[in-house]
Short mmCIF file of C-alpha atoms and ligand atoms in Angstrom, two decimals:
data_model
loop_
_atom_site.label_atom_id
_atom_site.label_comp_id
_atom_site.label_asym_id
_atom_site.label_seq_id
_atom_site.Cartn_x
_atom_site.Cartn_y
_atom_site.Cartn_z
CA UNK S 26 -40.41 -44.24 168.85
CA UNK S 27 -39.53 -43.88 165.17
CA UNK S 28 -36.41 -43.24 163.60
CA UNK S 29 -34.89 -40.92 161.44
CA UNK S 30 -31.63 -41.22 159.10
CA UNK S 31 -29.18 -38.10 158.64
CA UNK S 32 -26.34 -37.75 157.24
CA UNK S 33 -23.19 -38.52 159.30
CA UNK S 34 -20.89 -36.56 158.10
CA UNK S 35 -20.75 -33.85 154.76
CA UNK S 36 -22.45 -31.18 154.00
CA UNK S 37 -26.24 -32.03 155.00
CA UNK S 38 -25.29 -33.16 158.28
CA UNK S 39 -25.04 -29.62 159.90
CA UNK S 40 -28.38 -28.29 158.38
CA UNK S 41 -30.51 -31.43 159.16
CA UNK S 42 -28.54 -31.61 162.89
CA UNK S 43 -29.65 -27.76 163.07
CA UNK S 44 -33.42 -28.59 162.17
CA UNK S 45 -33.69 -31.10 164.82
CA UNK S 46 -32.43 -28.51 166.96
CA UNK S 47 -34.67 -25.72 165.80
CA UNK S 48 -37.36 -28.08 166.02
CA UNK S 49 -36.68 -28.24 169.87
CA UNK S 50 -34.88 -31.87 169.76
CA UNK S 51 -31.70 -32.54 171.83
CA UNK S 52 -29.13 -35.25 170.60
CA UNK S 53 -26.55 -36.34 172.90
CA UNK S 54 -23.38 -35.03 170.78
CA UNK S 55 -21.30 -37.63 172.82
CA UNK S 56 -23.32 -40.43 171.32
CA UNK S 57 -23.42 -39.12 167.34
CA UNK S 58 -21.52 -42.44 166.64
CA UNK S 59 -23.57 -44.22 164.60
CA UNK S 60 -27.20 -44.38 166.06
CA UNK S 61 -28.14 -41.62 168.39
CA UNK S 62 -31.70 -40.92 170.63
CA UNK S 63 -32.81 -37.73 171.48
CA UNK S 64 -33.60 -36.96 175.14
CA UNK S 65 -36.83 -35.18 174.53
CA UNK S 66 -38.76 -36.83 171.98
CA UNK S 67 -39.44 -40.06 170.57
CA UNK S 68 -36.99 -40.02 168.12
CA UNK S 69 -33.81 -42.20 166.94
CA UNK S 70 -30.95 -40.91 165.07
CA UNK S 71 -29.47 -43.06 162.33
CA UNK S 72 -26.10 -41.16 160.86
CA UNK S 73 -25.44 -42.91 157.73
CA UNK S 74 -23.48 -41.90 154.49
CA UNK S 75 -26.10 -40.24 152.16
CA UNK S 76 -25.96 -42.85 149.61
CA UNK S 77 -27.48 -45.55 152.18
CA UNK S 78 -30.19 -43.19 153.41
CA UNK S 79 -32.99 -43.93 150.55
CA UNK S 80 -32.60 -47.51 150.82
CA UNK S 81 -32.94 -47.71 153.80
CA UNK S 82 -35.97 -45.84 154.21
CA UNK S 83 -37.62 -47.51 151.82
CA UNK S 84 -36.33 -51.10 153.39
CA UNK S 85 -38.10 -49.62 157.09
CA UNK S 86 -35.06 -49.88 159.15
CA UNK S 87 -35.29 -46.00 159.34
CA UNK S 88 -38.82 -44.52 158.89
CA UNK S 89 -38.01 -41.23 157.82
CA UNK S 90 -34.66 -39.87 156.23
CA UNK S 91 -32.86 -36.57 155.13
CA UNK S 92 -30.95 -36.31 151.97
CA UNK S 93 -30.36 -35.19 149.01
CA UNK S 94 -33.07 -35.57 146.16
CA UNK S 95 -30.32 -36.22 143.63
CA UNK S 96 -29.93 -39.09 145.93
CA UNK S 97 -33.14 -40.32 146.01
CA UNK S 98 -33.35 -39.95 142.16
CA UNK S 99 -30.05 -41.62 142.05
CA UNK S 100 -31.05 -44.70 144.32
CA UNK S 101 -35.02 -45.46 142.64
CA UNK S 102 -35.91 -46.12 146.13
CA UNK S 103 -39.49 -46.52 147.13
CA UNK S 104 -39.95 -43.57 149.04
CA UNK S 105 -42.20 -40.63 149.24
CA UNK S 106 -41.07 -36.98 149.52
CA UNK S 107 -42.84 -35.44 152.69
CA UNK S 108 -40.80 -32.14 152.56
CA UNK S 109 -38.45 -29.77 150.99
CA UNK S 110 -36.35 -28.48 152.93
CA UNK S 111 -34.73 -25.89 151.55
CA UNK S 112 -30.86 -26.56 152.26
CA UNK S 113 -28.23 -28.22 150.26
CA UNK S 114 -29.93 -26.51 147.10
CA UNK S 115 -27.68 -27.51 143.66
CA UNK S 116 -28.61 -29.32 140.29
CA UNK S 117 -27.08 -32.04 138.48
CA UNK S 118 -26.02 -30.77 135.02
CA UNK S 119 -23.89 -31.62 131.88
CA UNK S 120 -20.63 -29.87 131.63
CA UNK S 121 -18.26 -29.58 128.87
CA UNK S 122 -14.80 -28.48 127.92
CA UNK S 123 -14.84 -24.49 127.58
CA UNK S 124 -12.99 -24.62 124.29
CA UNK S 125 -15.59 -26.95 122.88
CA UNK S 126 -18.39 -25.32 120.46
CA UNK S 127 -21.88 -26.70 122.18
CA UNK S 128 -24.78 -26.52 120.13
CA UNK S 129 -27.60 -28.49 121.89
CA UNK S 130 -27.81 -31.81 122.87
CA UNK S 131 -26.69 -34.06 119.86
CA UNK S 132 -23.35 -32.61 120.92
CA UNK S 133 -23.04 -35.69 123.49
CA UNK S 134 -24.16 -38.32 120.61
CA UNK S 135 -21.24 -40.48 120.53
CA UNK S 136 -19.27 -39.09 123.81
CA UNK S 137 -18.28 -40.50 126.98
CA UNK S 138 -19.88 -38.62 130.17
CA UNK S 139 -18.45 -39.49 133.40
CA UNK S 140 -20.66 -39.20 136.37
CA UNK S 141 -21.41 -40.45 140.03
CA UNK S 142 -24.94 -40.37 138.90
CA UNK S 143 -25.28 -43.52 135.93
CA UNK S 144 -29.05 -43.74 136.77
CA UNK S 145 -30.22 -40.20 136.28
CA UNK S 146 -27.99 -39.67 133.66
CA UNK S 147 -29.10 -42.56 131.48
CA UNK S 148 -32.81 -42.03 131.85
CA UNK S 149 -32.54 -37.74 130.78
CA UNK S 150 -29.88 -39.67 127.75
CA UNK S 151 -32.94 -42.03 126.67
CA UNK S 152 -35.64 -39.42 126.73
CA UNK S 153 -33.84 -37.28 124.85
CA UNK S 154 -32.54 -39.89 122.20
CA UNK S 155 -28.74 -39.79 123.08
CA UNK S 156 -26.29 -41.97 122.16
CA UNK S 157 -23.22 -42.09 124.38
CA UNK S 158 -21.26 -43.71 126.99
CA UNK S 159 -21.42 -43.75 130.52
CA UNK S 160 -18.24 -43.86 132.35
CA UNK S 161 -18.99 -44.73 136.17
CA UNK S 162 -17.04 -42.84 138.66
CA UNK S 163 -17.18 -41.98 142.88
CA UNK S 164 -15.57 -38.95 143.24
CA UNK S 165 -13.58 -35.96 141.34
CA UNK S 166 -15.47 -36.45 138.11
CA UNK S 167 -14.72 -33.08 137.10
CA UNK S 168 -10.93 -34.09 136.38
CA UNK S 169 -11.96 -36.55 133.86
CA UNK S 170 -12.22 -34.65 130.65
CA UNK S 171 -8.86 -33.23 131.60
CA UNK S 172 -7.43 -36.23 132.32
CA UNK S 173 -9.03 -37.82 129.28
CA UNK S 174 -11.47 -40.38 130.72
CA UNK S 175 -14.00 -38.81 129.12
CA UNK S 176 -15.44 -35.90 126.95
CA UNK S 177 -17.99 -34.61 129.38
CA UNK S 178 -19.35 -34.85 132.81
CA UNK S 179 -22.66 -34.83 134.94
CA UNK S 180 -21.89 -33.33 138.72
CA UNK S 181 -23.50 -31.76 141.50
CA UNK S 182 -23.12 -27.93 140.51
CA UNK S 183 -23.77 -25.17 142.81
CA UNK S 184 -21.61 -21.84 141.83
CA UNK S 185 -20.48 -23.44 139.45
CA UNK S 186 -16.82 -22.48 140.72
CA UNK S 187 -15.55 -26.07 140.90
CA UNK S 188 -16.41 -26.30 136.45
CA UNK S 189 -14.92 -23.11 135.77
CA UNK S 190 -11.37 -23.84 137.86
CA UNK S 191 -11.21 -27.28 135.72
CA UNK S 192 -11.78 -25.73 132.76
CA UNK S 193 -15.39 -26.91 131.78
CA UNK S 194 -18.53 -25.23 131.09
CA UNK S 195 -22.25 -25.86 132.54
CA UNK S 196 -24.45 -26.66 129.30
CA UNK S 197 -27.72 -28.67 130.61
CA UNK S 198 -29.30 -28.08 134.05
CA UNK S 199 -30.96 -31.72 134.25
CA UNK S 200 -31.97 -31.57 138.18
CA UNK S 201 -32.76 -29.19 140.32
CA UNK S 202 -32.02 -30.59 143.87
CA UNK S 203 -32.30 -29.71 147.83
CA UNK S 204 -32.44 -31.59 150.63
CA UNK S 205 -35.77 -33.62 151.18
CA UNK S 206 -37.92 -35.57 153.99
CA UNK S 207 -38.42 -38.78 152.97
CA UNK S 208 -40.52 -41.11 154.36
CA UNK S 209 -41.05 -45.38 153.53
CA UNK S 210 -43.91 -46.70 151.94
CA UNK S 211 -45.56 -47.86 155.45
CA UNK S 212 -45.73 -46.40 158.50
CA UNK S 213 -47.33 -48.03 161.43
CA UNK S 214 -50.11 -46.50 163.37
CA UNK S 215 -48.61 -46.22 166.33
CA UNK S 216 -45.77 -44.02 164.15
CA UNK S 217 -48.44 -42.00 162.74
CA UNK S 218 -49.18 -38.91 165.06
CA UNK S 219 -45.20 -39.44 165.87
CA UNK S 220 -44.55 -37.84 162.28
CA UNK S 221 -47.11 -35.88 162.51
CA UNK S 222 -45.59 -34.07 165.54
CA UNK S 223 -42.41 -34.02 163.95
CA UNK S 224 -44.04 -32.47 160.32
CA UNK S 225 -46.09 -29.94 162.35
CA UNK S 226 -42.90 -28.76 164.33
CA UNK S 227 -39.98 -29.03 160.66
CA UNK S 228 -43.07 -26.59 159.23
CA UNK S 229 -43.02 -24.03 162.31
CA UNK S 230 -39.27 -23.46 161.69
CA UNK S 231 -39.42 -23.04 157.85
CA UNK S 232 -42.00 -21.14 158.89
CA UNK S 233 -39.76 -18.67 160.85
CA UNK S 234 -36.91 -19.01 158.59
CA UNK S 235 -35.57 -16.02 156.61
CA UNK S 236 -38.48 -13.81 157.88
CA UNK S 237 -38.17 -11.05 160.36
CA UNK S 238 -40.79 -9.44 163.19
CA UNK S 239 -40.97 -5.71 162.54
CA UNK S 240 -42.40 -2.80 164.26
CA UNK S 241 -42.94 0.76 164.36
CA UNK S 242 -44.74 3.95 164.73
CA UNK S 243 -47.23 5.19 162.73
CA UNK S 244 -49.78 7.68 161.53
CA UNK S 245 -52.75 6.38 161.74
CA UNK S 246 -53.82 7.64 158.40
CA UNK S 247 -51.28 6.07 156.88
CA UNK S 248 -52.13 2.56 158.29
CA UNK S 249 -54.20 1.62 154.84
CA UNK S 250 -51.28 2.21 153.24
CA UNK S 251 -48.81 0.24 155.75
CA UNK S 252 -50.94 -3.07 155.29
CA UNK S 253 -50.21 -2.69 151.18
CA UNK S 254 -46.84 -2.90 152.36
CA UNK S 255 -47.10 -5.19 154.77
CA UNK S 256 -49.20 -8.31 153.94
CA UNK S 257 -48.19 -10.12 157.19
CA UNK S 258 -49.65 -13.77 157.80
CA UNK S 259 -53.79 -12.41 158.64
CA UNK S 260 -53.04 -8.81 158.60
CA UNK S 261 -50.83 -6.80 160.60
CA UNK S 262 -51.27 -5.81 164.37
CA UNK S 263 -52.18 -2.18 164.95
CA UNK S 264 -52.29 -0.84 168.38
CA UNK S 265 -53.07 2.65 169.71
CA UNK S 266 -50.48 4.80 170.83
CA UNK S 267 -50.66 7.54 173.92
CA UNK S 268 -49.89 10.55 171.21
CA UNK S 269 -53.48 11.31 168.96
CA UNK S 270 -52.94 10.57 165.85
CA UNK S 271 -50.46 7.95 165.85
CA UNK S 272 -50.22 4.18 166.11
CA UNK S 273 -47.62 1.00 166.72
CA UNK S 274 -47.96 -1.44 163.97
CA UNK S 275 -46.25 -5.25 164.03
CA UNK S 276 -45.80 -7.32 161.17
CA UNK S 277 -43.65 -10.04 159.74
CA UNK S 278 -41.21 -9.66 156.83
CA UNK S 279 -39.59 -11.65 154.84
CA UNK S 280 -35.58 -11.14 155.31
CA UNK S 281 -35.23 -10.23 151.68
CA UNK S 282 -37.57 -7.94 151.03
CA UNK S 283 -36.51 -6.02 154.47
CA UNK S 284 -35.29 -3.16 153.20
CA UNK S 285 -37.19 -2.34 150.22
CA UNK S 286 -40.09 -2.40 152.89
CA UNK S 287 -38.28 -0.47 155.19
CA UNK S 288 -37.66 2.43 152.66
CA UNK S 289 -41.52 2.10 151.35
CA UNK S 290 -42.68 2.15 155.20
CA UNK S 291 -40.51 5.45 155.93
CA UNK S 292 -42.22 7.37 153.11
CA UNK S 293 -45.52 6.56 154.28
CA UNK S 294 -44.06 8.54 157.90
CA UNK S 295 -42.94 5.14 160.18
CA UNK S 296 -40.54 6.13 162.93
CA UNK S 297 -38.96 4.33 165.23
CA UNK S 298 -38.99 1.17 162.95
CA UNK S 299 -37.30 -2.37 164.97
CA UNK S 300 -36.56 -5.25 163.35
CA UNK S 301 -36.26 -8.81 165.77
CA UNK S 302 -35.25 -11.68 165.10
CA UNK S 303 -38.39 -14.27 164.80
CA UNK S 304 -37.56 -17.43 166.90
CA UNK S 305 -41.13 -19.49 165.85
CA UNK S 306 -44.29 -19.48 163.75
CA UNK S 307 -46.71 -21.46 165.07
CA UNK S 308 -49.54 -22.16 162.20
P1 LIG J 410 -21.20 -39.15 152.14
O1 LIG J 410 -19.88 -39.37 152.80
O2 LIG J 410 -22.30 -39.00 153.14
O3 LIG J 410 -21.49 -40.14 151.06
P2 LIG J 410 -20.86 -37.27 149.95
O4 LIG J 410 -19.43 -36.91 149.78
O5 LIG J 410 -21.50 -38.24 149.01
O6 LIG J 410 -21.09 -37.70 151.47
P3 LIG J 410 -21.49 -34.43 150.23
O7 LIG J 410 -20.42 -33.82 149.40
O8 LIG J 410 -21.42 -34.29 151.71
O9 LIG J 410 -21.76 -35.96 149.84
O10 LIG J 410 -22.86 -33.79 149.71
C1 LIG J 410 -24.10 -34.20 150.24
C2 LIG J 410 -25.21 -33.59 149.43
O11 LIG J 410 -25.15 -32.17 149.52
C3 LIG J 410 -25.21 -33.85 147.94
O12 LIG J 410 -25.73 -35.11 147.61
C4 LIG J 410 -26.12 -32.73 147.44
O13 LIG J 410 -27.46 -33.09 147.62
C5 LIG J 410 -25.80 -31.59 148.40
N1 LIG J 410 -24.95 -30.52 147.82
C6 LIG J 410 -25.25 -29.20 147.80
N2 LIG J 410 -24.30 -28.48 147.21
C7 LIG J 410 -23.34 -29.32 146.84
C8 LIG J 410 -22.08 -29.15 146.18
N3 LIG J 410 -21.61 -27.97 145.80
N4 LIG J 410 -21.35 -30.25 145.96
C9 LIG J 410 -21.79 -31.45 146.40
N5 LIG J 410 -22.97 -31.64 147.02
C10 LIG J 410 -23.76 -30.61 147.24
MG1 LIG J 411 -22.30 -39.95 149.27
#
């Protein structure tokens, strides 16, 4: 049995719930209080509030966890990053009042920044040789220049949205964040292959994610072509269709480049041309 910690509640707890899923896990929704087991695989569910999750990793009481790496920078736990995962993607960054004139960094010599995130901040402030102030604080930082508790900020930004309705400006991108797999620094044998069953089946669905299974007919002298197009994950599958001269083909595509490939495919003469959804990759 191992464990794994996810957030309880926010906005990581509905993509790492849906990964569990994907990965063909089943949690007992009735028993999401605070420590949850899955009914098909050796695996416990810790919900915590993201800010506990490195620690407690690295401390063992949860083997693996998934959270934020601003987080885990935040935190300096002892714990290794298995995986990206791709969701909860935003950066921590230094904001400042529109109206202000910013020209580089010196700007914040002498300033008070208010952040959630004193650790990160302080060690970007020191390698860059700035002088100013931290001002500590949990939540709504971006009200503080407003409401003159300090000259700048350092937030979570992802549109950006939240800085532009209070009247700031994004001026240094510091961290780039998503949400990560973390792991402890020791892992019992016995947990070993455990992981590695979980790692093997995370992988198959970011795998599968954002790509596409497409197929269509062909003719056959325009399958050289097709594969340019097409560079599926060995090469695409052509079979033989009952009309001479013409073939099915089946690929993978990746959802964003679906219809550029789709137009490219049509000039070479593809008809019939289906796009389903792709449920699995299996390496
Ligand atoms: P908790 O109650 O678990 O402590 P929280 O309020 O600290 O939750 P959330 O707002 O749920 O945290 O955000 C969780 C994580 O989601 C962040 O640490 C960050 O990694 C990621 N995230 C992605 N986009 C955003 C965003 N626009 N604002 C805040 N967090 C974001
Ligand atoms: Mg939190």
């Amino acid at each position: 049995m191992i464990r794994i910690a996810i957030q309880s509640k926010g906005r990581l707890n509905e993509d790492s719930c849906l990964l569990l899923k994907d990965a063909g896990i089943s949690v007992d929704e009735l028993k999401r209080k605070f420590l949850g087991k899955a009914s098909d695989f050796p695996l416990e569910i810790l919900y915590l509030r993201d800010d506990d999750i490195p620690e407690v990793v690295a401390d063992g009481s949860a083997d693996l966890g998934i959270v934020g790496y601003n987080e885990v920078a935040e935190s300096g736990a002892e714990v290794t990053i298995l995986r990206r995962l791709g969701f909860g993607t935003c950066r921590l960054s230094l904001a400042v009042p529109k109206t202000d004139k910013y020209d580089g960094l010196s700007y914040f010599n002498g300033k008070a920044i208010a952040t959630s995130y004193p650790r990160v901040l302080r060690s970007f402030l020191d390698k860059n040789g700035i002088d100013a102030s931290i001002r500590e604080i949990r939540g709504s930082v971006e009200i503080a220049p407003a409401a003159g508790i300090a000259d700048a900020i350092f937030d979570i930004v992802s549109s950006g949205g939240t800085l532009v309705s209070n009247g700031l400006k994004e001026v240094e991108r510091v961290l780039e964040s998503e949400a990560v797999l973390i792991a402890g620094p020791s892992l019992s044998e016995d947990k070993k292959p455990i992981v590695d069953n979980l790692l093997f089946r995370f992988d198959s669905v970011s795998d599968s994610r954002g790509k596409k299974y497409i197929l269509m007919n062909l003719p056959t002298s325009s399958v050289e072509d097709a594969v340019k197009i097409l560079p599926a994950m060995r090469s695409p599958t052509v079979m033989p269709l009952a009309m001479d001269g013409w073939c099915s083909l089946h690929s993978v595509v990746k959802e964003s480049e679906l219809w550029d490939k789709v137009e490219a495919l049509k000039k070479i003469g593809a008809e019939g041309i289906l796009v389903l959804n792709l449920d699995k990759v299996i390496a």
